[in-house]
XYZ file of C-alpha atoms in Angstrom:
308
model
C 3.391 19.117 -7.145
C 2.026 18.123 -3.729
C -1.177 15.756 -4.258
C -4.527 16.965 -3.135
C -5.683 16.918 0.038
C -8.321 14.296 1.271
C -10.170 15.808 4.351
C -9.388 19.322 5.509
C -10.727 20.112 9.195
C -9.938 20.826 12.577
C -7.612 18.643 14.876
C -8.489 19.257 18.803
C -6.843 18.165 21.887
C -9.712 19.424 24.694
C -9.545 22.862 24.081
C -6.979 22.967 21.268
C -7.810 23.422 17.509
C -6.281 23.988 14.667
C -7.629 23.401 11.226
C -5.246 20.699 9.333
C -4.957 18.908 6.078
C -4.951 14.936 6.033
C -2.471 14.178 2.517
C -2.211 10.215 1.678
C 1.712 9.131 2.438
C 1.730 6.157 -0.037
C 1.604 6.141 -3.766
C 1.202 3.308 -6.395
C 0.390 5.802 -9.788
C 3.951 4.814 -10.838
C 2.941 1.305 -10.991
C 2.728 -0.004 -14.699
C -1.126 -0.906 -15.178
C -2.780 -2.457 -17.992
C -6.333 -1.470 -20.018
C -8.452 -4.073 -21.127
C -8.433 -4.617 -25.041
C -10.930 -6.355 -27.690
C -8.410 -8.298 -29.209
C -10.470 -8.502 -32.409
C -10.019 -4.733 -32.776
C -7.559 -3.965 -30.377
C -9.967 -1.334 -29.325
C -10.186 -0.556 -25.492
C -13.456 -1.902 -23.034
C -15.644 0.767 -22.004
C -17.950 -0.559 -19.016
C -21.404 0.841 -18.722
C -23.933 1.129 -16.118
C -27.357 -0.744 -17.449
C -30.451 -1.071 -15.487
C -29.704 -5.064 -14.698
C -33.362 -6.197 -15.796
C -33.973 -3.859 -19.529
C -30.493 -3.522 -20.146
C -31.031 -0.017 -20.458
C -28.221 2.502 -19.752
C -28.714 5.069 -17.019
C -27.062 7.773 -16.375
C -25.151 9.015 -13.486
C -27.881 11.584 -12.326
C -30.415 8.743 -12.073
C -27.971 6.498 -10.084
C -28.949 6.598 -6.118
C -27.345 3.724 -3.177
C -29.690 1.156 -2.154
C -29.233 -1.292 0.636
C -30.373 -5.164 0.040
C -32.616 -6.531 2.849
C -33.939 -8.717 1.282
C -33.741 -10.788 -2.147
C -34.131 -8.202 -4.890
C -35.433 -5.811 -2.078
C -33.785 -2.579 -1.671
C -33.932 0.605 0.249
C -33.232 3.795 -1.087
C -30.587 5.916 0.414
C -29.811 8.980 -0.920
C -27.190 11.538 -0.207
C -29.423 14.119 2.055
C -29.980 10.958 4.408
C -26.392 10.254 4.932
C -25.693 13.678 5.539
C -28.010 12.951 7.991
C -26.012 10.996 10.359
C -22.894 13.262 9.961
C -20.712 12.393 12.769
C -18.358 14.935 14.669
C -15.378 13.111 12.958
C -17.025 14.421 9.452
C -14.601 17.450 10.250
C -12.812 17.022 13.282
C -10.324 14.877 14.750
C -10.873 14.749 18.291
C -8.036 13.109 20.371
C -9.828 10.852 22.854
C -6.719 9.176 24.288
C -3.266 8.493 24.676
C -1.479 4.524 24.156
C 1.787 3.038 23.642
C 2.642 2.163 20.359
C 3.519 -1.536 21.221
C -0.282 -1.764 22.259
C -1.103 -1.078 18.529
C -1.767 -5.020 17.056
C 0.362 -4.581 13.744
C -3.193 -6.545 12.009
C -5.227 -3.285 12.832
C -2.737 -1.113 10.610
C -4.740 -0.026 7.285
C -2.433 2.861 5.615
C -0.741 5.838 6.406
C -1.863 9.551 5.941
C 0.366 13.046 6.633
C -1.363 15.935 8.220
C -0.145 19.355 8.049
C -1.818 22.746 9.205
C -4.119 23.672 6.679
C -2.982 27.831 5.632
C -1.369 29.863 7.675
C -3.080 29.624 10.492
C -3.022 27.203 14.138
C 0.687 26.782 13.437
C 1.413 27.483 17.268
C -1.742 24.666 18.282
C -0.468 22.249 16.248
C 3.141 22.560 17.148
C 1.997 22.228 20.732
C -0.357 19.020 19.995
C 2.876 17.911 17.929
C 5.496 17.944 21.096
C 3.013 17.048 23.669
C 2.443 13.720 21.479
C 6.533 13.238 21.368
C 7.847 14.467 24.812
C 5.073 11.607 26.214
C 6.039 9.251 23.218
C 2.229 8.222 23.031
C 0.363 7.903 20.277
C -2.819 9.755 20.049
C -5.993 8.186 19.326
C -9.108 10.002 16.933
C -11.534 9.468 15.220
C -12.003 10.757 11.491
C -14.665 9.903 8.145
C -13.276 9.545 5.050
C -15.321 8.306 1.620
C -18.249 8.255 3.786
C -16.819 5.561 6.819
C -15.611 6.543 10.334
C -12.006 5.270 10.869
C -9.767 5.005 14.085
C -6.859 7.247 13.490
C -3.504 6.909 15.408
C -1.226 10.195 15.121
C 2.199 10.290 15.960
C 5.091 13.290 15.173
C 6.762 12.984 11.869
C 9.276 15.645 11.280
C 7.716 18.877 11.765
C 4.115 17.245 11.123
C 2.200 14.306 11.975
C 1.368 10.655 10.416
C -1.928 9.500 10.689
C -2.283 5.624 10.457
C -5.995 4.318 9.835
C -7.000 1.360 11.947
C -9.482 -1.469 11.505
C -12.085 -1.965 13.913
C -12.080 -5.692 15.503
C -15.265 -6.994 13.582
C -12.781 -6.261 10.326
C -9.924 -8.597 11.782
C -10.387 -12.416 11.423
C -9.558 -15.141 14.202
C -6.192 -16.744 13.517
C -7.857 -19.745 14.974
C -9.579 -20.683 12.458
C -6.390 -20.673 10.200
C -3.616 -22.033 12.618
C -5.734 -24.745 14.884
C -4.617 -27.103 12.027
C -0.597 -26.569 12.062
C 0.906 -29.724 14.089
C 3.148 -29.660 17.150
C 6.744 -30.213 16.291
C 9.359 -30.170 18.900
C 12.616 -28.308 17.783
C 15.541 -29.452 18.956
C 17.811 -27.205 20.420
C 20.221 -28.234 17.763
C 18.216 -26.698 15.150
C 17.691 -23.592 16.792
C 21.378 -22.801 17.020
C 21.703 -23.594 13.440
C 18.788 -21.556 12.506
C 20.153 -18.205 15.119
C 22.922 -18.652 12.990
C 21.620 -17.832 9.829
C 19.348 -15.096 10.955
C 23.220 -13.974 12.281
C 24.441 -13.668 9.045
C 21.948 -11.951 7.345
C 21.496 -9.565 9.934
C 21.290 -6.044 8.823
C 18.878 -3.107 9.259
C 16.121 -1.878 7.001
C 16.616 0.332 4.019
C 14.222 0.965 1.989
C 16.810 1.694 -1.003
C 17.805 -1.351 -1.133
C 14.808 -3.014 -2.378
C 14.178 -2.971 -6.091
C 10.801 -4.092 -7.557
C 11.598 -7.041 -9.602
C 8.143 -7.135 -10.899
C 7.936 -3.859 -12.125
C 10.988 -4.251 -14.012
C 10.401 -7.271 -15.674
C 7.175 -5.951 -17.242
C 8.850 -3.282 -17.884
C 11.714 -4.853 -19.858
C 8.280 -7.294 -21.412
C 7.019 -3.998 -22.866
C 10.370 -3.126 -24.236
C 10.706 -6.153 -25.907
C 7.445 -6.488 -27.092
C 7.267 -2.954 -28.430
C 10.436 -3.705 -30.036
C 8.852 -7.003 -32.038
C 10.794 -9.046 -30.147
C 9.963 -12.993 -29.423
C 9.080 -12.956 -26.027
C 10.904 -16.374 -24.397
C 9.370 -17.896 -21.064
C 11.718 -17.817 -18.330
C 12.718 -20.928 -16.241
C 10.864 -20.865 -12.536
C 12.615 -22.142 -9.607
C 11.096 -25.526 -8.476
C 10.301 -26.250 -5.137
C 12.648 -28.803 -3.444
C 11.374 -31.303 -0.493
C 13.303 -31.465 2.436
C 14.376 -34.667 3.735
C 16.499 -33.813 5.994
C 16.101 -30.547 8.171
C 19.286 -30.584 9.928
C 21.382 -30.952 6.516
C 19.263 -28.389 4.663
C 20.438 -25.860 7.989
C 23.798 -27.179 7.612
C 23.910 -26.386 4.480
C 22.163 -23.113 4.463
C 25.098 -22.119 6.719
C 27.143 -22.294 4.668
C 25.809 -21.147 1.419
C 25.294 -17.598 3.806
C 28.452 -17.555 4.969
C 30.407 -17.749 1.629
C 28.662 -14.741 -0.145
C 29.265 -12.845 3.018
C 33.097 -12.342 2.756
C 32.884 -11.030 -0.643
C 30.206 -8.554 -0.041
C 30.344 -5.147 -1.168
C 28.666 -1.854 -0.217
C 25.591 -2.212 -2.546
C 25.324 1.028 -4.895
C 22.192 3.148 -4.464
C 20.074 2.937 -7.987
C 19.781 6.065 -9.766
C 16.364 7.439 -9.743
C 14.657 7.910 -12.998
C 14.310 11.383 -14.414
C 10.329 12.278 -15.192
C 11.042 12.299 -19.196
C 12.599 8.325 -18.679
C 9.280 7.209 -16.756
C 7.585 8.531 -19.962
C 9.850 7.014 -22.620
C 10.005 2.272 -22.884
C 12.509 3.072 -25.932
C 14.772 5.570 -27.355
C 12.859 8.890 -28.910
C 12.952 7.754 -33.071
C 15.170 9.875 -35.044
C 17.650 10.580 -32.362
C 19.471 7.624 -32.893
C 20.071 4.718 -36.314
C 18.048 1.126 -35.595
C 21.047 -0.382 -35.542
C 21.955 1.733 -32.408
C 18.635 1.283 -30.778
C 18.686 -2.251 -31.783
C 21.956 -2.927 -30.145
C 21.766 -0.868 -26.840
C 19.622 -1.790 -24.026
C 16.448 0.246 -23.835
C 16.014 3.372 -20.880
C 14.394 1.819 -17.634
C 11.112 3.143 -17.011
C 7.707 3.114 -18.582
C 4.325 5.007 -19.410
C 1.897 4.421 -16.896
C -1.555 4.487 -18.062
C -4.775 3.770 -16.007
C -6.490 1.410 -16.250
């Protein structure tokens, strides 16, 4: 089931609309998350909102924003006055220009969206926005509010729709300055260089996402599965960081450590994708098979998610 939308509109280039969905393009609900316990009763936290001077609760009808201007001073804004200073971009995405996507700074990147036409109509509009973006292999530029902010918005043809990718403004991107002015000089030889090209050689490759497991996410997982299963849980050893003396050895060496794996490489096997009824299951459905079989038999990958 496609996830709800988060800002239906109208997408316009001059004179061209069309109304359009925005969808978010990333996911992390299938991330294991944890709820905070008492671990007296192993009952689960419940926060509350409490007026911060009686301690009273209040509930959410007698909750309004208030901005601090001064120690314990506030002013109260309330939902009429914000709809106040609705911008344009509070339901359309107007296309104010056209860039190159190198010009993008990879820092301004926030996350990515997909936008679709929204019903069955402005199919023909947004097909045309669509190949006018690609045949000039531009990005478009917008503007669009979402949870109450205005965001930059660069669009760009994905498929048969368009991604969206929300960009920081530059008072929300810090000076490197103030992080690198400290890193010394070193001169590289050209020695080192070579060395260090020829690593980079070996482990050239391109980028597939399939390859990439989370490691994480499988060892709490498996922590679950043993835990559920009364097992002692052991700590594992960590890797220890190793000074290097010498640079040029530690290349040398990394050489050939790269090289050796290389001619006995094989075409890594795609891992299957877990059916919906294993994400819900850490350990074999009771009753379907003896303890000493579940005991003995590694338990199902995959794990209930709850929120948090």
């Amino acid at each position: 089931m496609a996830p709800r939308a988060n800002w239906k509109g109208f997408l316009r280039l001059s004179l061209v609309t069309c109304p359009v969905a925005l969808y978010p393009a990333t996911s992390e609900s299938e991330k294991i998350s944890f709820n905070q316990l008492n671990r007296q009763t192993g009952h689960r936290i419940k926060y509350l909102k409490v007026d911060a001077d009686t301690g009273d609760e209040v509930p959410n009808e007698d909750i309004v924003k208030g901005y601090e201007f001064d120690k314990g001073q506030y002013i109260e804004v309330t939902k009429e006055d914000l709809e106040e200073v609705a911008l344009d971009s509070t339901r359309t995405i107007e296309i104010d220009e056209f860039v190159d996507k190198t010009d993008i700074d990879p820092r301004y990147l926030i996350r990515p969206y997909y936008l679709r036409p929204d019903g069955k109509a402005g199919h023909d509009a947004f097909a045309v926005i669509r190949e006018t973006i690609r045949e000039m292999d531009k990005v478009a530029i917008g503007r669009v509010v979402l949870t109450n902010r205005e965001h930059i918005i660069a669009l760009e043809p994905l498929d048969k729709g368009l991604m969206g990718t929300l960009l920081r403004y530059p008072y929300e991107v810090r000076d490197p300055k103030e992080y690198f002015d400290e890193i010394q000089e070193v001169r590289v030889t050209k020695d080192m260089l070579d060395l260090a090209r020829h690593i980079v050689d070996q482990k050239a490759g391109s980028f597939e996402p399939d390859k990439f497991e989370d490691q994480y996410e499988k060892a709490l997982v498996d922590l679950i599965n043993q835990k559920r299963a009364g097992k002692v849980i052991r700590p594992t050893e960590r890797p220890k960081g190793e000074n290097v003396v010498d640079l040029m050895d530690a290349l040398r060496k990394s050489v050939g450590r790269e090289a050796a794996p290389a001619k006995e490489a094989k075409p890594a096997k795609k891992p299957k994708k877990a059916s919906a009824s294993q994400k819900e299951m850490l350990m074999p459905v009771t009753g379907k098979k003896s303890a000493k079989e579940a005991a003995t038999k590694k338990p199902t990958a995959g794990a209930r998610r709850k929120s948090a």
